[in-house]
XYZ file of C-alpha atoms in Angstrom:
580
model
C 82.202 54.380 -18.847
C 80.146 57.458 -18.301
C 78.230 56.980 -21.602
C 77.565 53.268 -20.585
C 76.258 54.461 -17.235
C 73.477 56.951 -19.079
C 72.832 54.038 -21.649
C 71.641 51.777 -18.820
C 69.917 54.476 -17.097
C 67.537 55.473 -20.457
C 67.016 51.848 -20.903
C 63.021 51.345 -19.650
C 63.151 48.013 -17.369
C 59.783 45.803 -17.461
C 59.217 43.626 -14.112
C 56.196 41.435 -13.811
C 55.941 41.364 -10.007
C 54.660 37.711 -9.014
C 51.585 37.566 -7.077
C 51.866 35.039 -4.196
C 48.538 33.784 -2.882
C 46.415 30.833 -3.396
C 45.590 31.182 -6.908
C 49.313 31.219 -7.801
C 49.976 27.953 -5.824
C 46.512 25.898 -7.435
C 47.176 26.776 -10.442
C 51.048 25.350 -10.093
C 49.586 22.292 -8.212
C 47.383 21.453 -11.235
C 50.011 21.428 -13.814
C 51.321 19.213 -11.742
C 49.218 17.186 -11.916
C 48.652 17.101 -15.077
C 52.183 16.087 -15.452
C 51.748 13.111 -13.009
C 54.104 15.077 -10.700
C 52.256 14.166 -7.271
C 54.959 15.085 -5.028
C 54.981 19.079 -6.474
C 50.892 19.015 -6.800
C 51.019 18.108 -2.777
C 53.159 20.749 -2.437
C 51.409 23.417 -3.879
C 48.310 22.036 -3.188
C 49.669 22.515 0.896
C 50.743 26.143 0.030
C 47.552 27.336 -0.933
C 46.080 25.648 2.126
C 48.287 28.063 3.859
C 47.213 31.387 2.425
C 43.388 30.327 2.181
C 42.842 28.151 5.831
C 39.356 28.793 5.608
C 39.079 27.078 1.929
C 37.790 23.591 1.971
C 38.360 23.355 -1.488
C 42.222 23.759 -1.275
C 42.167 21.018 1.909
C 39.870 18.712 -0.331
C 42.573 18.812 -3.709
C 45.310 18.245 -0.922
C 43.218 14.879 0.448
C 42.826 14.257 -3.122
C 46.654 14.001 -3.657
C 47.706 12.120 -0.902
C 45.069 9.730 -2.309
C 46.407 9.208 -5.577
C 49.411 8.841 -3.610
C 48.008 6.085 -1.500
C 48.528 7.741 1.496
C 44.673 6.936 2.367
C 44.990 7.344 6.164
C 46.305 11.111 6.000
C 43.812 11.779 3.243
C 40.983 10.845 5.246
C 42.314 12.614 8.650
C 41.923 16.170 6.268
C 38.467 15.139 4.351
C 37.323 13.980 8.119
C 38.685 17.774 9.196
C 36.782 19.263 6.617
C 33.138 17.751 7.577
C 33.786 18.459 11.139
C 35.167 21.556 10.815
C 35.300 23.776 7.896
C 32.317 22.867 5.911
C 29.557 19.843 6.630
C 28.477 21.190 3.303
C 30.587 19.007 1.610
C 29.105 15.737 1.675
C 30.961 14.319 -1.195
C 34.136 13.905 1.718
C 32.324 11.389 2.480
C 31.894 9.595 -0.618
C 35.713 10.320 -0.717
C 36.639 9.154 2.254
C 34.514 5.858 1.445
C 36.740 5.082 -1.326
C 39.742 5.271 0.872
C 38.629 3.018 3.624
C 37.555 0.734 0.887
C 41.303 0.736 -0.880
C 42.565 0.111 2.779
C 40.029 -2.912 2.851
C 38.550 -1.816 5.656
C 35.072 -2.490 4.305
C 32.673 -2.110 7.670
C 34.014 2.135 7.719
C 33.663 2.365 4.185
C 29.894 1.647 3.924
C 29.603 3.962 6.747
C 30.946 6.894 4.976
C 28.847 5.684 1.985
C 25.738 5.607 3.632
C 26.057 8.734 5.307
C 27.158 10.220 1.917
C 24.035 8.782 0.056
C 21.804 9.993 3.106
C 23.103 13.525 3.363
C 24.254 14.675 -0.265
C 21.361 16.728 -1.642
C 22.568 16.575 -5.563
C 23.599 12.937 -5.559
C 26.864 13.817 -7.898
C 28.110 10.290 -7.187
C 25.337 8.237 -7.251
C 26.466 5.697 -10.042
C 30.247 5.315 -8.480
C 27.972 4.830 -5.309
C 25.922 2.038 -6.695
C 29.186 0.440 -7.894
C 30.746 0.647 -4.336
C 27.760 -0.486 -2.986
C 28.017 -3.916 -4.817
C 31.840 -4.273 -4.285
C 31.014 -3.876 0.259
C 28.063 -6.442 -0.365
C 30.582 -8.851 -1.973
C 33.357 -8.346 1.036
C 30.834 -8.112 3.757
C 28.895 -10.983 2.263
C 25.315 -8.783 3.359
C 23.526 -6.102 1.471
C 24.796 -2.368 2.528
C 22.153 -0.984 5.336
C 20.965 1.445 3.494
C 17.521 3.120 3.750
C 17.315 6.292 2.690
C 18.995 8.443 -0.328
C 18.589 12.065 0.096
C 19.121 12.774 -3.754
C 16.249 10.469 -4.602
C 13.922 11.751 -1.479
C 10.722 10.067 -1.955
C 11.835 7.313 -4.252
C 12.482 4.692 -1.738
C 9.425 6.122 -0.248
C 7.404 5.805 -3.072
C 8.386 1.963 -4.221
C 7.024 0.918 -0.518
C 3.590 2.747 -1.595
C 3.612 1.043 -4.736
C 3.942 -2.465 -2.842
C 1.588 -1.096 -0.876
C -0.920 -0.896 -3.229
C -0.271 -3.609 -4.827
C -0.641 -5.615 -1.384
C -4.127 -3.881 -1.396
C -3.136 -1.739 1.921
C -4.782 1.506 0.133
C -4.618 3.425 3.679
C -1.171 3.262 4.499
C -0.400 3.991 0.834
C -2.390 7.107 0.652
C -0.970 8.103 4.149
C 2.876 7.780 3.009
C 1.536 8.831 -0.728
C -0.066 12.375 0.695
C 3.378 12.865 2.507
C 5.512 12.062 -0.366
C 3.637 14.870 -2.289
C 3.880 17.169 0.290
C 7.531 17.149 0.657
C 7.913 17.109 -3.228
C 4.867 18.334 -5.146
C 6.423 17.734 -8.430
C 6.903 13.891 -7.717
C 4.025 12.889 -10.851
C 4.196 9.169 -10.378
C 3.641 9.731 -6.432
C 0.828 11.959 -7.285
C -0.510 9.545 -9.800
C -0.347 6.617 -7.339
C -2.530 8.797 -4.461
C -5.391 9.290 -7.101
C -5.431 5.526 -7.621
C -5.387 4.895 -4.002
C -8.066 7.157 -3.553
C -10.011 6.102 -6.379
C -9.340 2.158 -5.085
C -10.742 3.535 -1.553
C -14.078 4.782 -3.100
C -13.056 8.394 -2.320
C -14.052 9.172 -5.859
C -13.841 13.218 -4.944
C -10.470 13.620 -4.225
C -8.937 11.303 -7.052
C -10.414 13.608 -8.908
C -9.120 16.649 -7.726
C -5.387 14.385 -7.534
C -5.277 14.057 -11.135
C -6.372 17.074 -12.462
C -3.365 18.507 -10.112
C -1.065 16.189 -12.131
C -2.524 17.276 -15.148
C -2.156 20.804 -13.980
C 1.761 20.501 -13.268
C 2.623 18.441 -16.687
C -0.604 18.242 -18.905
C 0.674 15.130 -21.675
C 1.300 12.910 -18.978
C 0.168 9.067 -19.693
C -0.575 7.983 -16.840
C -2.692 10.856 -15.603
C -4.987 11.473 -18.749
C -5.533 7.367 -18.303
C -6.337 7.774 -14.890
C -8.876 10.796 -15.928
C -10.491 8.936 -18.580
C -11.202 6.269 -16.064
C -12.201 8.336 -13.342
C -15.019 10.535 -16.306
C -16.440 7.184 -17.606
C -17.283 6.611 -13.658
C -18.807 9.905 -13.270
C -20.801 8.898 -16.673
C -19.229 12.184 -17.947
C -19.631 11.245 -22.018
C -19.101 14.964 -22.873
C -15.473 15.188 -21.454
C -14.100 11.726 -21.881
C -15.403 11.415 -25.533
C -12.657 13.924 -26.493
C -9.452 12.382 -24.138
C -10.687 8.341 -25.762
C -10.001 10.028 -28.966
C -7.031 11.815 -27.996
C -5.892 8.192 -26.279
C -6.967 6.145 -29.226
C -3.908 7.948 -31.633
C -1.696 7.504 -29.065
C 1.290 4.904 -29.649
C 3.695 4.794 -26.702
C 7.246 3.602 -26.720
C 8.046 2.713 -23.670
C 6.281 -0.727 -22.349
C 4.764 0.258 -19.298
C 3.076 3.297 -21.261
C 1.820 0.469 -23.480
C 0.523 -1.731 -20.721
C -1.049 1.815 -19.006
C -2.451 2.193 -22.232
C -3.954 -1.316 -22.837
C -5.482 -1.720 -19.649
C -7.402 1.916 -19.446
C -8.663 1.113 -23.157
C -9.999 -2.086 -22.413
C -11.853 -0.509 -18.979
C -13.049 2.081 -21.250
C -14.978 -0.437 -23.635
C -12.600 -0.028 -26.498
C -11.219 -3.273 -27.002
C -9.752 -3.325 -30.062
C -7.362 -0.821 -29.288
C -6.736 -2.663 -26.151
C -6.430 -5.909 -28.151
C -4.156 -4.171 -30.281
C -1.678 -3.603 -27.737
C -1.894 -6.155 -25.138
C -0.589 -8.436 -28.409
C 1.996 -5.575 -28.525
C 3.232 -6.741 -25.460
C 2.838 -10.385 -25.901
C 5.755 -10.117 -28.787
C 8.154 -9.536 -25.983
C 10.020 -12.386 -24.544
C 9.948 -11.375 -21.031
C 6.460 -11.258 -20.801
C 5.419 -14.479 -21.940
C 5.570 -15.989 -18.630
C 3.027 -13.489 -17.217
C -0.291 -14.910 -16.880
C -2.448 -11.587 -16.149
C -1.150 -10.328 -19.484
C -2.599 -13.205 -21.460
C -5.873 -12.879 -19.347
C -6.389 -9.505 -20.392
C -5.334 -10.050 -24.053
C -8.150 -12.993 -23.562
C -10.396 -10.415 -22.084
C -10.068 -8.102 -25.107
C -10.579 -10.870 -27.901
C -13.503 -12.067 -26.506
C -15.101 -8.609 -27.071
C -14.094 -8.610 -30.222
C -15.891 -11.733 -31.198
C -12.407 -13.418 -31.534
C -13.323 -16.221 -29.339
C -11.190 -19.186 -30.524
C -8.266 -16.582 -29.820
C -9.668 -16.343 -26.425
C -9.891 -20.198 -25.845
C -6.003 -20.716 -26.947
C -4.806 -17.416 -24.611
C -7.192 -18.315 -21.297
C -5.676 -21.923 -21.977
C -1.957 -20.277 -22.210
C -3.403 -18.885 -18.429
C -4.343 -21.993 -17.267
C -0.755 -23.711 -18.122
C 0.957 -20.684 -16.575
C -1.239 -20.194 -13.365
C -2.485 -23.809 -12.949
C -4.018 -23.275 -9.756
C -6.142 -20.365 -10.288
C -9.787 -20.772 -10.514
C -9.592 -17.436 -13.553
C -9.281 -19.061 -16.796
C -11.415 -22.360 -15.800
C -14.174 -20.167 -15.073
C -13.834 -17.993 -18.048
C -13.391 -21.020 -20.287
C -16.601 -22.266 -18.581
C -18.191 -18.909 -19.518
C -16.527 -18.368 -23.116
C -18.450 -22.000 -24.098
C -22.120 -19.478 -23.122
C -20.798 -16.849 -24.967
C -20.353 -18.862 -27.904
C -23.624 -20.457 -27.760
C -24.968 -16.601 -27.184
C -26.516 -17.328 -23.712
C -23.696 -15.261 -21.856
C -22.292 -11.903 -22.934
C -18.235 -10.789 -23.008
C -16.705 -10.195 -19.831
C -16.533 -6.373 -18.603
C -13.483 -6.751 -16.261
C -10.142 -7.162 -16.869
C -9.060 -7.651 -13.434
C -7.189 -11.019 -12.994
C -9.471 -12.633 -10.440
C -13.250 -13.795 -10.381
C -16.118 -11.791 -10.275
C -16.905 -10.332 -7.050
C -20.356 -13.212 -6.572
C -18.097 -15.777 -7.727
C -15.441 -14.846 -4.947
C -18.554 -15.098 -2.287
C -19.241 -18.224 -3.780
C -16.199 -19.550 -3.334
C -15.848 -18.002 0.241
C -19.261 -19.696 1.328
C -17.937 -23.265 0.253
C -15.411 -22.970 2.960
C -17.377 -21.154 5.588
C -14.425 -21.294 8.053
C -12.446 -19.184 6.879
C -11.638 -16.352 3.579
C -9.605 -18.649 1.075
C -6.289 -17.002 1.551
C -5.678 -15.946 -2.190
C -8.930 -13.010 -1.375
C -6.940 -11.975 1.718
C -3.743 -11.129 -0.707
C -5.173 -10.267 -3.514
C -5.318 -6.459 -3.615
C -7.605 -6.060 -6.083
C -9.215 -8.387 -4.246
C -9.023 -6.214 -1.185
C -9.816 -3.242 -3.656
C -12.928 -4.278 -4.589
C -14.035 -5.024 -0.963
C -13.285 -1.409 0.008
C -15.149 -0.431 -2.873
C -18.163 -2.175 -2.181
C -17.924 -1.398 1.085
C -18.891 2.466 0.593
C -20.424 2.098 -3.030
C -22.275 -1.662 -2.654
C -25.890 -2.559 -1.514
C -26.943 -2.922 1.369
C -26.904 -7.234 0.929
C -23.026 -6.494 -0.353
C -22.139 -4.037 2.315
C -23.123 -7.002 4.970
C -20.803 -9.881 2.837
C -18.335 -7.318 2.741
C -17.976 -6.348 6.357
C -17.937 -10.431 7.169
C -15.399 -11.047 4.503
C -13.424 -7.996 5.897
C -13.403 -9.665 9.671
C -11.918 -12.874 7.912
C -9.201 -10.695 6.664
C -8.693 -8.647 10.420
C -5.493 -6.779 9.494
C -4.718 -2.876 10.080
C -6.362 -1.402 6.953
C -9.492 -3.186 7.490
C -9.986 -1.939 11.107
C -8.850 1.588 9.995
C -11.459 0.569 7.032
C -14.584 0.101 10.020
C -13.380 2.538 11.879
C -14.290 5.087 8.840
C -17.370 3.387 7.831
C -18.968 3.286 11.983
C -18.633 7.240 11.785
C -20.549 7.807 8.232
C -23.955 9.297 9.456
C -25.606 8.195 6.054
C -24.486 4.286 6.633
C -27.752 2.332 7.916
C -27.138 1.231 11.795
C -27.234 -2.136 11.672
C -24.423 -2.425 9.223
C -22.101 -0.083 11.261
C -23.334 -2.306 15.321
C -22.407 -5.282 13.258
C -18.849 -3.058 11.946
C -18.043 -2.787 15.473
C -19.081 -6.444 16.284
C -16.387 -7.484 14.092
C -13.937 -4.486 15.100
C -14.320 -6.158 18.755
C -14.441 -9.952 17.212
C -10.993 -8.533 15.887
C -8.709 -7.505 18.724
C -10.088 -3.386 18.835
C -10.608 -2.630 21.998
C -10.023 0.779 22.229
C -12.977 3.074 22.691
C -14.818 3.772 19.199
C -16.313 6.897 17.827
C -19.555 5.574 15.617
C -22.726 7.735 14.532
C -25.730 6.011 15.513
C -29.348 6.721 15.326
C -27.815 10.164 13.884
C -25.967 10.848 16.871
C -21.926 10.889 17.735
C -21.572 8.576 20.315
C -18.350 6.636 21.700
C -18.907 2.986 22.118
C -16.155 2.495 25.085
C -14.352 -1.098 25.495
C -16.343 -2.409 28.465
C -19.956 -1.220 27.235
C -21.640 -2.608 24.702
C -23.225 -0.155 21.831
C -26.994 0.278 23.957
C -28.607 2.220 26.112
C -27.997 0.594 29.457
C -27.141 2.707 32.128
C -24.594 -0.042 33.294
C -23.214 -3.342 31.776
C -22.723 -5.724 34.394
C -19.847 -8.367 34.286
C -22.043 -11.641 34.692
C -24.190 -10.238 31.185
C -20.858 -9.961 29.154
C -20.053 -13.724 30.690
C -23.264 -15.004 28.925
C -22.321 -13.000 25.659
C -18.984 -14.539 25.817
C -19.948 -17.860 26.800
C -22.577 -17.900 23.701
C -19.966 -16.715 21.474
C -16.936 -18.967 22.547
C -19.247 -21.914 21.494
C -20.631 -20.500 18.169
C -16.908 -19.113 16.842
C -16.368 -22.199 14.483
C -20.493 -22.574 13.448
C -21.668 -19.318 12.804
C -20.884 -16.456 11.058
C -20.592 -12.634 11.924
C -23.691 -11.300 11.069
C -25.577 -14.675 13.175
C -23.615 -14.213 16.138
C -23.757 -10.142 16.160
C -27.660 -11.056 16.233
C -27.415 -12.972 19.096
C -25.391 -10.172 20.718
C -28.640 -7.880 19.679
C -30.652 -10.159 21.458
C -29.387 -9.774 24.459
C -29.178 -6.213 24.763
C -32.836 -6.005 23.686
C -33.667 -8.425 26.368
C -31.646 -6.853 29.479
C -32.872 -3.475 27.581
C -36.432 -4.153 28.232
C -36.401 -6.173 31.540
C -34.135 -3.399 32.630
C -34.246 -2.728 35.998
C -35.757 -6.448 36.852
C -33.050 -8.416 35.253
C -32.811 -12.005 36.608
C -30.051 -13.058 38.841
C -28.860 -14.725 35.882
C -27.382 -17.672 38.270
C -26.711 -19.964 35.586
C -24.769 -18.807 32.836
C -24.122 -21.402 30.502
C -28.030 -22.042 30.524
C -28.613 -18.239 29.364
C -26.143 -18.544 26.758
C -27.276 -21.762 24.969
C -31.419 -20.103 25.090
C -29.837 -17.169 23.140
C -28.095 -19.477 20.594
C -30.939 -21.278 20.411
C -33.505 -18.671 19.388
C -30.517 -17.293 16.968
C -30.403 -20.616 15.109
C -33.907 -20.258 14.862
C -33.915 -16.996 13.374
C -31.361 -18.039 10.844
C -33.409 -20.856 9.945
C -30.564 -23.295 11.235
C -31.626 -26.998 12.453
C -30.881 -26.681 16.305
C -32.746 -28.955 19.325
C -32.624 -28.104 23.561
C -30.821 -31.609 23.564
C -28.156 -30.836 21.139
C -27.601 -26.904 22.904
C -27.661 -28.490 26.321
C -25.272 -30.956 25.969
C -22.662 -28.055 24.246
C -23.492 -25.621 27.011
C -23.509 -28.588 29.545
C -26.673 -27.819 31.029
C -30.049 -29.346 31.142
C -32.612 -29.522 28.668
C -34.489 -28.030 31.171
C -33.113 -24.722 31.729
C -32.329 -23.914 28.409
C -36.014 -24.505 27.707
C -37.156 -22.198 30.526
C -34.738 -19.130 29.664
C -35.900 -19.880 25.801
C -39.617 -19.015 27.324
C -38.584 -15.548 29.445
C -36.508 -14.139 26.449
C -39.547 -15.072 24.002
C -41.704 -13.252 26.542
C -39.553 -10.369 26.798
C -38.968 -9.893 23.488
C -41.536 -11.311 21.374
C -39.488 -13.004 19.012
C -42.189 -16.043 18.166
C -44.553 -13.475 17.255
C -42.023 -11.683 14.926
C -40.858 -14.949 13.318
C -43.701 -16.748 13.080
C -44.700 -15.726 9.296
C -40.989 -16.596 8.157
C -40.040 -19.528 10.480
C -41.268 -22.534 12.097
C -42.449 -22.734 15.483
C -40.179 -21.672 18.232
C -41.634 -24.020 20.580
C -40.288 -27.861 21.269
C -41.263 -30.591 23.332
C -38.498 -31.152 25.883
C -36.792 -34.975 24.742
């Protein structure tokens, strides 16, 4: 026994000593797991809850379990703990706690943990199972989820509204939500991109400029951009740097079809139509395009400067079945007939609209009102803008009436930016803030004017009366009441001239003005006249319901006042009329 007793003793014992903490008790609750033994995972997975409260992880696995488990209710009682308590960090509770209200059919709380997963997870781990979800709670609640915003993909919604933006033609509030995109996320290309267009569409040549050489910059092979820069050097007239980038964009042979269309339409603008031709026809092979009219008008576009006119004739024709009541491919049929006959040369636009004199024409034919296709059209609208700051002076004035016809938000922010340009002629910018007032503006206006800052307030008119009294603005508006339907902008912001210059000069010693109406119809009067319009006293004193009379008599003291037979009488007929 004794010798058994020192046997033991001299035999060297090994213990592994077990180490109980979390670690020990995940690791056991994942094989598990693994072995599909739920009830053991949640038991492990509550132990190391235990030694590691503070863990979110360990309380997440344990709300994981009692999902699989389908004990959703308990689940989401932990993952709601978790959020409120232990970590907000951990968006994706949320996500997790959608799909449990969703498995307990309670559809209205699961798109609320969605969308507050979607708005507040940074790294958007779950977007696709999101999107999935997302159609599953618009098929129960029989409405699209009310979702606006998706924190992984900051700036995307943001950036489609710009894009419809632009695409509506309201270049202002694009570049305003464009300029804050990029400042929240300066490496968003496509949003930088877009605010170098919208600039460019604006007339602010400058800073598209300075836009796309930032993109360039940042990622120097992008598409878009080196388009967008051969476009903006062929305005500058630039022939020393764009020869170079046309040559570099002539071997280039994109994949992907919007690269393609980028690439047709900026060779085409750049006056190489072949390569344009080449792959406009590129995109013509593909079945979902062959319902889009535009493309066939720009493949039409490109043949025709080719000398591939019968090509031309059978595309603009395709246009004409497709968009049957645009005026674009009857008039460029019309013009492809002159071409052929060489008294007309190839179009230089590919825009899918008329040429801007054509649009005026158009416009002038129904005097009452812009034809609403030229309110909606942004390029359209684009080409307003541009004329607007780049036109003549004759352009400038069709512009700003065309512009009144339209009267939404970016054409008053529009006159509110040309009023305030000190090298804009005057006239242009008092008729600007005629038709900001015709408009609805009646705000006070900053304007530069006779190459001084002034503010034109809401009860004065832009002069330099001391004082605007009530009964004058009562002739103005009685004058201009009657003329809304028969005379345009610029004819009744003349009349408005008038009458300042005449209250101007007879200022102090204006008459008591005791009849309005007969004030009114002298001033529309002498404005017809100036326009060259037929007008009589009898035919203005029956509108104004005065007599012939007194219309006759105020016609005399404004002529005296203000000369205006002397200045017309080279350019119009005699001012004077025998009363009737």
């Amino acid at each position: 026994m004794k010798e058994k007793k020192i046997a033991i003793a001299s035999h060297s014992t090994k213990i592994i000593p077990i180490q109980w903490d979390a670690t020990f008790f995940f690791e056991r609750a994942v094989r598990s797991m693994d072995r599909y033994h739920y009830d053991k995972a949640l038991k492990y997975f509550r132990r190391a809850a235990e030694y590691e409260p503070e863990n979110p992880v360990n309380h997440c696995n344990m709300a994981g379990i009692l999902s699989e488990m389908g004990n959703y209710e308990e689940s989401n009682r932990i993952l709601l703990s978790i959020v409120s308590e232990l970590d907000p960090e951990m968006t994706e509770c949320h996500f997790y706690m959608a799909n449990n209200y969703a498995n307990m059919e309670n559809y209205e709380a699961a798109e609320e943990s969605l969308i507050r997963y979607l708005e507040e997870d940074p790294d958007g781990q779950f977007l696709e199972e999101s999107e999935e979800m997302m159609e599953l709670l618009h098929y129960e609640l029989e409405r699209p989820t009310k979702l606006a915003f998706i924190k992984a993909r900051e700036g995307f919604f943001e950036h489609d509204r710009a894009r419809s933006m632009l695409e509506e033609g309201k270049f202002v509030e694009a570049v305003r939500l464009l300029e804050s995109i990029v400042e929240k996320n300066g490496e968003f290309m496509a949003a930088r991109n877009n605010l170098a267009l919208a600039y460019y569409y604006m007339g602010m040549f400058e800073k598209a400029m300075v836009t796309i050489q930032q993109v360039l910059e940042l990622e120097p092979g992008n598409l878009h951009a080196l388009c967008n820069l051969a476009i903006f050097y062929q305005h500058a007239e630039d022939k020393v740097q764009l020869k170079p980038l046309v040559e570099l964009l002539c071997k280039t042979v994109p994949f992907h079809q919007e690269h393609v269309f980028k690439l047709a339409t900026t060779m085409g603008i750049l006056g190489e139509h072949g390569e344009a031709y080449r792959h406009f026809m590129r995109l013509l092979k593909d079945n979902g395009l062959k319902s889009d009219p535009c493309l066939y008008h720009y493949a039409a576009v490109a043949a025709c400067n080719i000398g591939r006119y019968e090509e031309a004739r059978r595309l603009w024709q395709q246009v004409s079945k497709l968009d049957s009541e645009s005026h674009v491919p009857g008039y460029y049929l019309e013009q492809l007939t002159l071409m052929e006959n060489g008294q007309n040369t190839a179009p230089t636009s590919y825009h899918y609209h008329l040429p801007f004199e054509e649009q005026f024409k158009l416009w002038e034919k129904r005097s009452e009102s812009l034809p609403d296709h030229m309110k909606r059209d942004p390029l359209v609208r684009s080409s307003f803008f541009w004329a607007l700051r780049h036109g003549d002076r004759h352009t400038k004035l069709q512009v700003i009436q065309a512009l009144g016809m339209i009267a939404d938000n970016e054409v008053k922010d529009a006159l509110r930016d040309f009023i305030v340009e000190p090298q804009e002629d005057d006239y242009l910018k008092r008729i600007a803030i005629f038709v900001l007032r015709s408009i609805g503006v009646h705000e006070s206006l900053n304007a530069v004017l006779e190459g001084k800052e002034t503010v034109i307030e809401h009860s004065r008119m832009p002069s330099r009366l001391p004082i605007w009294e009530d009964k004058w603005q009562s002739v103005l508006e009685a004058a201009l009441v009657r003329m809304n339907k028969q005379y345009d902008l610029v004819q009744q912001h003349d009349l408005l001239t008038l009458w300042i210059e005449f209250l101007s000069r007879i200022y102090p010693n204006v008459p008591k003005l005791g009849k309005v109406e007969g004030w009114a119809a002298a001033l529309e009067y002498l404005t017809a006249k100036m326009h060259r319009r037929e007008i009589s006293y009898h035919e203005v004193s029956q509108r104004y319901g005065t007599s012939i009379a007194t219309v006759s008599k105020c016609v005399k003291r404004i002529d005296e006042i203000c000369g205006i037979k002397e200045k017309m009488r080279k350019v119009l007929p005699a001012l004077t009329e025998a009363p009737v």
